[in-house]
Amino acid sequence: MTDQIERFDRFAAGYAQWWAPVLAPAVTELLDAAEPAMDGAERLLDIGTGTAQLALGAVARWPDVSIVGVDPSPGMAGVADAEADRLLTGVDRRRFRSVVAFADSLPFADGEFDGALSSFVFQLVPNRARALREARRVLKPGGILSYVTWLDDERVFTPDAIFDEVLDDLDIEPRGADGRSGDIPSVERAAGELRRAGFSNVSARDSVLEHHFPVDHYLAFLTEFDEETLFAELEPDVRERVVTTLRERLGALSPDQMTMRFPIVFASGRRSRA
Ligand SMILES: C[S@@+](CC[C@H](N)C(=O)[O-])C[C@H]1O[C@@H](n2cnc3c(N)ncnc32)[C@H](O)[C@@H]1O
């Protein structure tokens, strides 16, 4: 778990540049879907705020809302605050604050929030059931949790498969799993997990997140974000060989093969009033 946080700390800047924009359409769709539930909402929680793209989107849309973004990575929380400083002024700036905390141990009283949102985080928490129960605890009766994240699937993005082949050819050990609970197994399971955590009015649906990676973008995504640790540990000449080989092999792919299409799930549930 600490490894995962250290990892997010290290690549917070790379995240903002190379990964947050890939997730952005799903974040916008989550905000669109949450819109009807925001009537009268004043205090929102963004669980695993990262660079705060979801939270700052909420501030821009809903003028009466203040939002707290929690993230266990001080590096990510720092970038979130810097993004808020860059994009917001005056009273709007005071409508966002970051708090360093884990999703399964939120430093808030019961029923503090009118709504909770989260994008691409519930696959990372070590115990999703506990994190969902914790989200429910801090919601007011009637408050809604809405999240989006990855749906488990067999589909392979060709550039990822090529990266694995290049590592294999050079006898480089890929990075191991790091204590995450994993992608949501199915839409039904997303709904079931919410019900088991005590939510009612549960709904879940799938969608696809699509993003075209130009070769240089994909290489920067790997070296500065997704596989930053692995690349940092390689000897300079080996790193150079990996990048050169990858650039060559990726250059032979069609635009369609360089387009990632991964399934995602939108899920929501209400803390019942009883
Ligand atoms: C893929 S990023 C998503 C960030 C942001 N929500 C977005 O959509 O751009 C995942 C974030 O979850 C945070 N995170 C990892 N483990 C967490 C946990 N146990 N509880 C809360 N947040 C966690 C990471 O530090 C990181 O900022």
Tab-separated table of C-alpha atoms and ligand atoms in Angstrom:
chain	number	residue	atom	x	y	z
A	1	MET	CA	0.000	0.000	0.000
A	2	THR	CA	2.771	2.412	0.975
A	3	ASP	CA	4.523	1.370	-2.261
A	4	GLN	CA	1.457	2.430	-4.203
A	5	ILE	CA	1.321	5.821	-2.457
A	6	GLU	CA	5.042	6.398	-3.021
A	7	ARG	CA	4.465	5.552	-6.660
A	8	PHE	CA	1.635	8.102	-6.973
A	9	ASP	CA	3.804	10.668	-5.138
A	10	ARG	CA	6.634	10.179	-7.614
A	11	PHE	CA	4.638	10.514	-10.778
A	12	ALA	CA	2.056	13.138	-9.761
A	13	ALA	CA	3.348	15.594	-12.382
A	14	GLY	CA	3.468	12.901	-15.119
A	15	TYR	CA	-0.067	11.898	-14.146
A	16	ALA	CA	-1.413	15.407	-14.747
A	17	GLN	CA	0.248	15.582	-18.147
A	18	TRP	CA	-0.126	12.054	-19.520
A	19	TRP	CA	-3.000	10.257	-17.805
A	20	ALA	CA	-5.559	12.745	-16.450
A	21	PRO	CA	-6.458	13.896	-20.019
A	22	VAL	CA	-7.087	10.262	-21.037
A	23	LEU	CA	-9.625	9.860	-18.218
A	24	ALA	CA	-11.190	13.303	-18.732
A	25	PRO	CA	-14.156	12.248	-20.952
A	26	ALA	CA	-15.301	9.685	-18.348
A	27	VAL	CA	-14.916	12.277	-15.571
A	28	THR	CA	-17.119	14.691	-17.542
A	29	GLU	CA	-19.683	11.920	-18.110
A	30	LEU	CA	-19.739	11.169	-14.372
A	31	LEU	CA	-20.392	14.850	-13.597
A	32	ASP	CA	-23.166	14.921	-16.236
A	33	ALA	CA	-24.772	11.839	-14.685
A	34	ALA	CA	-24.494	13.283	-11.154
A	35	GLU	CA	-26.085	16.598	-12.161
A	36	PRO	CA	-29.715	15.753	-11.198
A	37	ALA	CA	-28.618	14.702	-7.690
A	38	MET	CA	-26.808	18.004	-7.086
A	39	ASP	CA	-29.921	20.061	-6.548
A	40	GLY	CA	-29.426	21.738	-3.141
A	41	ALA	CA	-26.064	20.036	-2.523
A	42	GLU	CA	-23.495	22.092	-0.625
A	43	ARG	CA	-20.752	19.747	0.578
A	44	LEU	CA	-19.242	17.135	-1.717
A	45	LEU	CA	-16.439	14.627	-1.324
A	46	ASP	CA	-14.099	13.510	-4.131
A	47	ILE	CA	-12.537	10.183	-3.125
A	48	GLY	CA	-9.013	9.757	-4.563
A	49	THR	CA	-8.960	13.232	-6.040
A	50	GLY	CA	-5.589	12.865	-7.813
A	51	THR	CA	-4.959	16.125	-9.625
A	52	ALA	CA	-8.549	17.209	-8.802
A	53	GLN	CA	-9.909	17.172	-12.332
A	54	LEU	CA	-13.248	15.838	-11.055
A	55	ALA	CA	-13.396	18.189	-8.049
A	56	LEU	CA	-12.487	21.269	-10.075
A	57	GLY	CA	-15.067	20.289	-12.683
A	58	ALA	CA	-17.654	20.181	-9.858
A	59	VAL	CA	-16.603	23.648	-8.619
A	60	ALA	CA	-16.965	25.029	-12.156
A	61	ARG	CA	-20.442	23.513	-12.655
A	62	TRP	CA	-22.133	23.961	-9.307
A	63	PRO	CA	-21.693	27.439	-7.767
A	64	ASP	CA	-23.168	26.502	-4.361
A	65	VAL	CA	-20.936	23.510	-3.830
A	66	SER	CA	-17.750	23.166	-1.753
A	67	ILE	CA	-15.725	20.039	-2.348
A	68	VAL	CA	-13.105	18.212	-0.339
A	69	GLY	CA	-10.698	16.052	-2.342
A	70	VAL	CA	-9.120	13.228	-0.357
A	71	ASP	CA	-6.032	11.406	-1.526
A	72	PRO	CA	-3.461	9.401	0.454
A	73	SER	CA	-0.638	10.666	-1.764
A	74	PRO	CA	0.709	14.011	-0.527
A	75	GLY	CA	2.280	14.470	-3.983
A	76	MET	CA	-1.120	14.141	-5.698
A	77	ALA	CA	-2.817	16.364	-3.085
A	78	GLY	CA	-0.079	18.962	-3.711
A	79	VAL	CA	-0.736	18.912	-7.455
A	80	ALA	CA	-4.503	19.147	-6.741
A	81	ASP	CA	-3.938	22.313	-4.685
A	82	ALA	CA	-1.620	23.744	-7.350
A	83	GLU	CA	-4.285	23.049	-10.008
A	84	ALA	CA	-6.908	24.781	-7.840
A	85	ASP	CA	-4.538	27.782	-7.408
A	86	ARG	CA	-4.018	27.880	-11.169
A	87	LEU	CA	-7.677	27.587	-12.183
A	88	LEU	CA	-9.634	29.265	-9.375
A	89	THR	CA	-9.578	32.662	-7.690
A	90	GLY	CA	-11.243	34.363	-4.702
A	91	VAL	CA	-14.290	32.681	-3.237
A	92	ASP	CA	-14.143	29.863	-5.813
A	93	ARG	CA	-10.641	28.898	-4.657
A	94	ARG	CA	-12.006	28.458	-1.131
A	95	ARG	CA	-14.591	25.972	-2.464
A	96	PHE	CA	-11.916	23.282	-2.935
A	97	ARG	CA	-9.530	21.845	-0.387
A	98	SER	CA	-7.456	18.699	-0.328
A	99	VAL	CA	-7.086	16.320	2.614
A	100	VAL	CA	-4.483	13.545	2.755
A	101	ALA	CA	-6.410	10.367	3.689
A	102	PHE	CA	-7.234	6.832	2.557
A	103	ALA	CA	-10.677	5.983	1.177
A	104	ASP	CA	-11.256	3.347	3.850
A	105	SER	CA	-10.461	5.677	6.754
A	106	LEU	CA	-11.995	9.054	6.032
A	107	PRO	CA	-11.280	11.737	8.657
A	108	PHE	CA	-14.868	13.026	8.652
A	109	ALA	CA	-17.887	12.686	10.924
A	110	ASP	CA	-20.906	10.578	9.959
A	111	GLY	CA	-23.249	12.333	7.517
A	112	GLU	CA	-20.979	15.298	6.662
A	113	PHE	CA	-21.486	15.252	2.882
A	114	ASP	CA	-24.444	15.734	0.544
A	115	GLY	CA	-22.746	13.654	-2.138
A	116	ALA	CA	-19.595	11.705	-2.894
A	117	LEU	CA	-17.905	11.281	-6.277
A	118	SER	CA	-14.936	9.227	-7.353
A	119	SER	CA	-13.162	8.515	-10.620
A	120	PHE	CA	-10.735	5.638	-11.240
A	121	VAL	CA	-9.985	4.925	-7.580
A	122	PHE	CA	-12.119	2.016	-6.325
A	123	GLN	CA	-9.916	-0.461	-8.277
A	124	LEU	CA	-6.897	0.715	-6.281
A	125	VAL	CA	-8.162	0.517	-2.714
A	126	PRO	CA	-6.988	-2.663	-0.942
A	127	ASN	CA	-10.458	-3.449	0.445
A	128	ARG	CA	-13.280	-2.074	-1.724
A	129	ALA	CA	-16.081	-3.220	0.606
A	130	ARG	CA	-14.569	-1.218	3.456
A	131	ALA	CA	-14.023	1.863	1.260
A	132	LEU	CA	-17.655	1.746	0.035
A	133	ARG	CA	-18.985	1.420	3.604
A	134	GLU	CA	-16.823	4.368	4.613
A	135	ALA	CA	-18.199	6.480	1.736
A	136	ARG	CA	-21.719	5.623	2.874
A	137	ARG	CA	-20.922	6.548	6.495
A	138	VAL	CA	-19.870	10.120	5.631
A	139	LEU	CA	-22.946	10.729	3.443
A	140	LYS	CA	-26.073	12.385	4.802
A	141	PRO	CA	-29.208	10.252	4.602
A	142	GLY	CA	-30.382	10.649	1.004
A	143	GLY	CA	-26.839	11.458	-0.212
A	144	ILE	CA	-25.520	9.711	-3.323
A	145	LEU	CA	-22.179	8.086	-4.133
A	146	SER	CA	-21.414	8.070	-7.880
A	147	TYR	CA	-18.244	6.599	-9.242
A	148	VAL	CA	-16.610	5.495	-12.474
A	149	THR	CA	-13.761	3.078	-12.889
A	150	TRP	CA	-12.361	0.229	-14.975
A	151	LEU	CA	-14.316	-2.896	-15.703
A	152	ASP	CA	-12.353	-6.127	-15.775
A	153	ASP	CA	-11.995	-7.448	-19.311
A	154	GLU	CA	-9.825	-9.703	-21.451
A	155	ARG	CA	-9.279	-7.100	-24.141
A	156	VAL	CA	-5.648	-6.214	-24.743
A	157	PHE	CA	-4.398	-2.862	-26.033
A	158	THR	CA	-1.848	-3.807	-28.739
A	159	PRO	CA	0.842	-1.298	-27.582
A	160	ASP	CA	0.665	-2.828	-24.049
A	161	ALA	CA	1.172	-6.307	-25.526
A	162	ILE	CA	4.146	-5.020	-27.555
A	163	PHE	CA	5.635	-3.429	-24.421
A	164	ASP	CA	5.340	-6.797	-22.621
A	165	GLU	CA	7.035	-8.543	-25.568
A	166	VAL	CA	9.916	-6.033	-25.575
A	167	LEU	CA	10.452	-6.552	-21.815
A	168	ASP	CA	10.316	-10.293	-22.333
A	169	ASP	CA	12.839	-10.199	-25.208
A	170	LEU	CA	15.257	-8.243	-23.025
A	171	ASP	CA	14.627	-10.436	-19.943
A	172	ILE	CA	13.312	-7.504	-17.925
A	173	GLU	CA	11.003	-8.425	-15.045
A	174	PRO	CA	7.630	-6.584	-15.245
A	175	ARG	CA	6.316	-4.714	-12.193
A	176	GLY	CA	4.294	-6.913	-9.806
A	177	ALA	CA	0.820	-6.325	-8.392
A	178	ASP	CA	0.733	-3.777	-5.580
A	179	GLY	CA	-2.078	-4.647	-3.192
A	180	ARG	CA	-4.975	-3.175	-5.142
A	181	SER	CA	-8.462	-4.737	-5.065
A	182	GLY	CA	-8.557	-4.797	-8.872
A	183	ASP	CA	-10.899	-3.717	-11.646
A	184	ILE	CA	-14.642	-4.218	-11.087
A	185	PRO	CA	-15.452	-7.778	-12.224
A	186	SER	CA	-18.820	-6.921	-13.849
A	187	VAL	CA	-21.653	-4.374	-13.889
A	188	GLU	CA	-23.713	-6.751	-11.720
A	189	ARG	CA	-20.879	-7.013	-9.205
A	190	ALA	CA	-20.576	-3.184	-9.101
A	191	ALA	CA	-24.262	-2.990	-8.144
A	192	GLY	CA	-23.986	-5.906	-5.700
A	193	GLU	CA	-20.973	-4.383	-3.927
A	194	LEU	CA	-22.890	-1.124	-3.428
A	195	ARG	CA	-25.950	-2.970	-2.077
A	196	ARG	CA	-23.790	-5.009	0.313
A	197	ALA	CA	-22.223	-1.757	1.558
A	198	GLY	CA	-25.732	-0.592	2.527
A	199	PHE	CA	-26.634	1.605	-0.455
A	200	SER	CA	-30.122	1.659	-1.930
A	201	ASN	CA	-31.437	2.914	-5.302
A	202	VAL	CA	-28.363	1.314	-6.818
A	203	SER	CA	-27.621	1.524	-10.513
A	204	ALA	CA	-24.665	0.503	-12.655
A	205	ARG	CA	-23.971	0.573	-16.384
A	206	ASP	CA	-20.998	-0.050	-18.598
A	207	SER	CA	-19.377	2.119	-21.230
A	208	VAL	CA	-16.084	2.295	-23.128
A	209	LEU	CA	-13.293	4.804	-22.666
A	210	GLU	CA	-11.533	5.444	-25.941
A	211	HIS	CA	-8.271	7.298	-26.436
A	212	HIS	CA	-5.919	7.525	-29.402
A	213	PHE	CA	-2.250	7.544	-28.402
A	214	PRO	CA	0.273	9.007	-30.841
A	215	VAL	CA	3.500	6.938	-30.484
A	216	ASP	CA	5.385	9.671	-28.568
A	217	HIS	CA	2.450	10.171	-26.222
A	218	TYR	CA	2.325	6.448	-25.446
A	219	LEU	CA	6.101	6.371	-24.817
A	220	ALA	CA	5.870	9.390	-22.491
A	221	PHE	CA	2.865	7.790	-20.755
A	222	LEU	CA	4.963	4.651	-20.089
A	223	THR	CA	8.240	6.284	-19.109
A	224	GLU	CA	6.889	9.234	-17.083
A	225	PHE	CA	3.806	7.678	-15.537
A	226	ASP	CA	2.631	4.107	-15.895
A	227	GLU	CA	6.017	2.340	-15.829
A	228	GLU	CA	8.048	5.191	-14.399
A	229	THR	CA	9.484	2.985	-11.617
A	230	LEU	CA	10.594	0.264	-14.015
A	231	PHE	CA	12.243	2.746	-16.401
A	232	ALA	CA	13.932	4.604	-13.514
A	233	GLU	CA	15.563	1.326	-12.431
A	234	LEU	CA	16.949	0.399	-15.878
A	235	GLU	CA	20.580	1.100	-16.808
A	236	PRO	CA	20.669	4.035	-19.287
A	237	ASP	CA	21.755	1.840	-22.234
A	238	VAL	CA	19.008	-0.745	-21.559
A	239	ARG	CA	16.429	2.013	-21.175
A	240	GLU	CA	17.566	3.446	-24.518
A	241	ARG	CA	17.214	0.017	-26.173
A	242	VAL	CA	13.716	-0.491	-24.780
A	243	VAL	CA	12.571	2.947	-25.952
A	244	THR	CA	14.160	2.588	-29.411
A	245	THR	CA	12.724	-0.910	-29.950
A	246	LEU	CA	9.304	0.193	-28.751
A	247	ARG	CA	9.312	3.287	-30.952
A	248	GLU	CA	10.144	1.100	-33.982
A	249	ARG	CA	7.464	-1.517	-33.262
A	250	LEU	CA	4.766	0.995	-32.315
A	251	GLY	CA	5.543	3.002	-35.451
A	252	ALA	CA	4.401	-0.008	-37.511
A	253	LEU	CA	0.916	-0.051	-35.924
A	254	SER	CA	-2.187	1.468	-37.518
A	255	PRO	CA	-4.029	4.421	-35.869
A	256	ASP	CA	-6.750	1.943	-34.913
A	257	GLN	CA	-4.230	-0.285	-33.115
A	258	MET	CA	-2.924	2.801	-31.271
A	259	THR	CA	-6.438	3.533	-30.010
A	260	MET	CA	-7.176	2.264	-26.502
A	261	ARG	CA	-10.755	1.112	-25.940
A	262	PHE	CA	-11.219	-0.079	-22.380
A	263	PRO	CA	-14.513	-0.901	-20.675
A	264	ILE	CA	-15.540	1.209	-17.700
A	265	VAL	CA	-18.430	1.118	-15.256
A	266	PHE	CA	-20.523	3.970	-13.866
A	267	ALA	CA	-22.187	3.036	-10.573
A	268	SER	CA	-24.177	4.906	-7.978
A	269	GLY	CA	-26.155	4.320	-4.818
A	270	ARG	CA	-28.017	6.334	-2.225
A	271	ARG	CA	-27.653	6.282	1.543
A	272	SER	CA	-31.215	5.588	2.513
A	273	ARG	CA	-33.069	8.107	4.646
A	274	ALA	CA	-34.113	5.555	7.260
B	1	LIG	C1	-5.936	6.928	-11.330
B	1	LIG	S1	-5.850	8.193	-10.128
B	1	LIG	C2	-7.429	9.020	-10.317
B	1	LIG	C3	-7.379	10.459	-9.905
B	1	LIG	C4	-8.605	11.291	-10.216
B	1	LIG	N1	-9.765	10.848	-9.481
B	1	LIG	C5	-8.870	11.361	-11.694
B	1	LIG	O1	-9.907	10.858	-12.153
B	1	LIG	O2	-8.035	11.898	-12.438
B	1	LIG	C6	-6.046	7.328	-8.654
B	1	LIG	C7	-5.882	8.189	-7.410
B	1	LIG	O3	-6.313	7.388	-6.292
B	1	LIG	C8	-5.422	7.600	-5.228
B	1	LIG	N2	-5.476	6.443	-4.332
B	1	LIG	C9	-4.723	5.323	-4.359
B	1	LIG	N3	-5.051	4.511	-3.352
B	1	LIG	C10	-6.043	5.132	-2.673
B	1	LIG	C11	-6.803	4.804	-1.510
B	1	LIG	N4	-6.600	3.666	-0.848
B	1	LIG	N5	-7.734	5.694	-1.085
B	1	LIG	C12	-7.957	6.838	-1.768
B	1	LIG	N6	-7.269	7.203	-2.866
B	1	LIG	C13	-6.328	6.353	-3.316
B	1	LIG	C14	-4.067	7.821	-5.886
B	1	LIG	O4	-3.162	8.485	-5.031
B	1	LIG	C15	-4.446	8.616	-7.122
B	1	LIG	O5	-4.407	9.991	-6.890
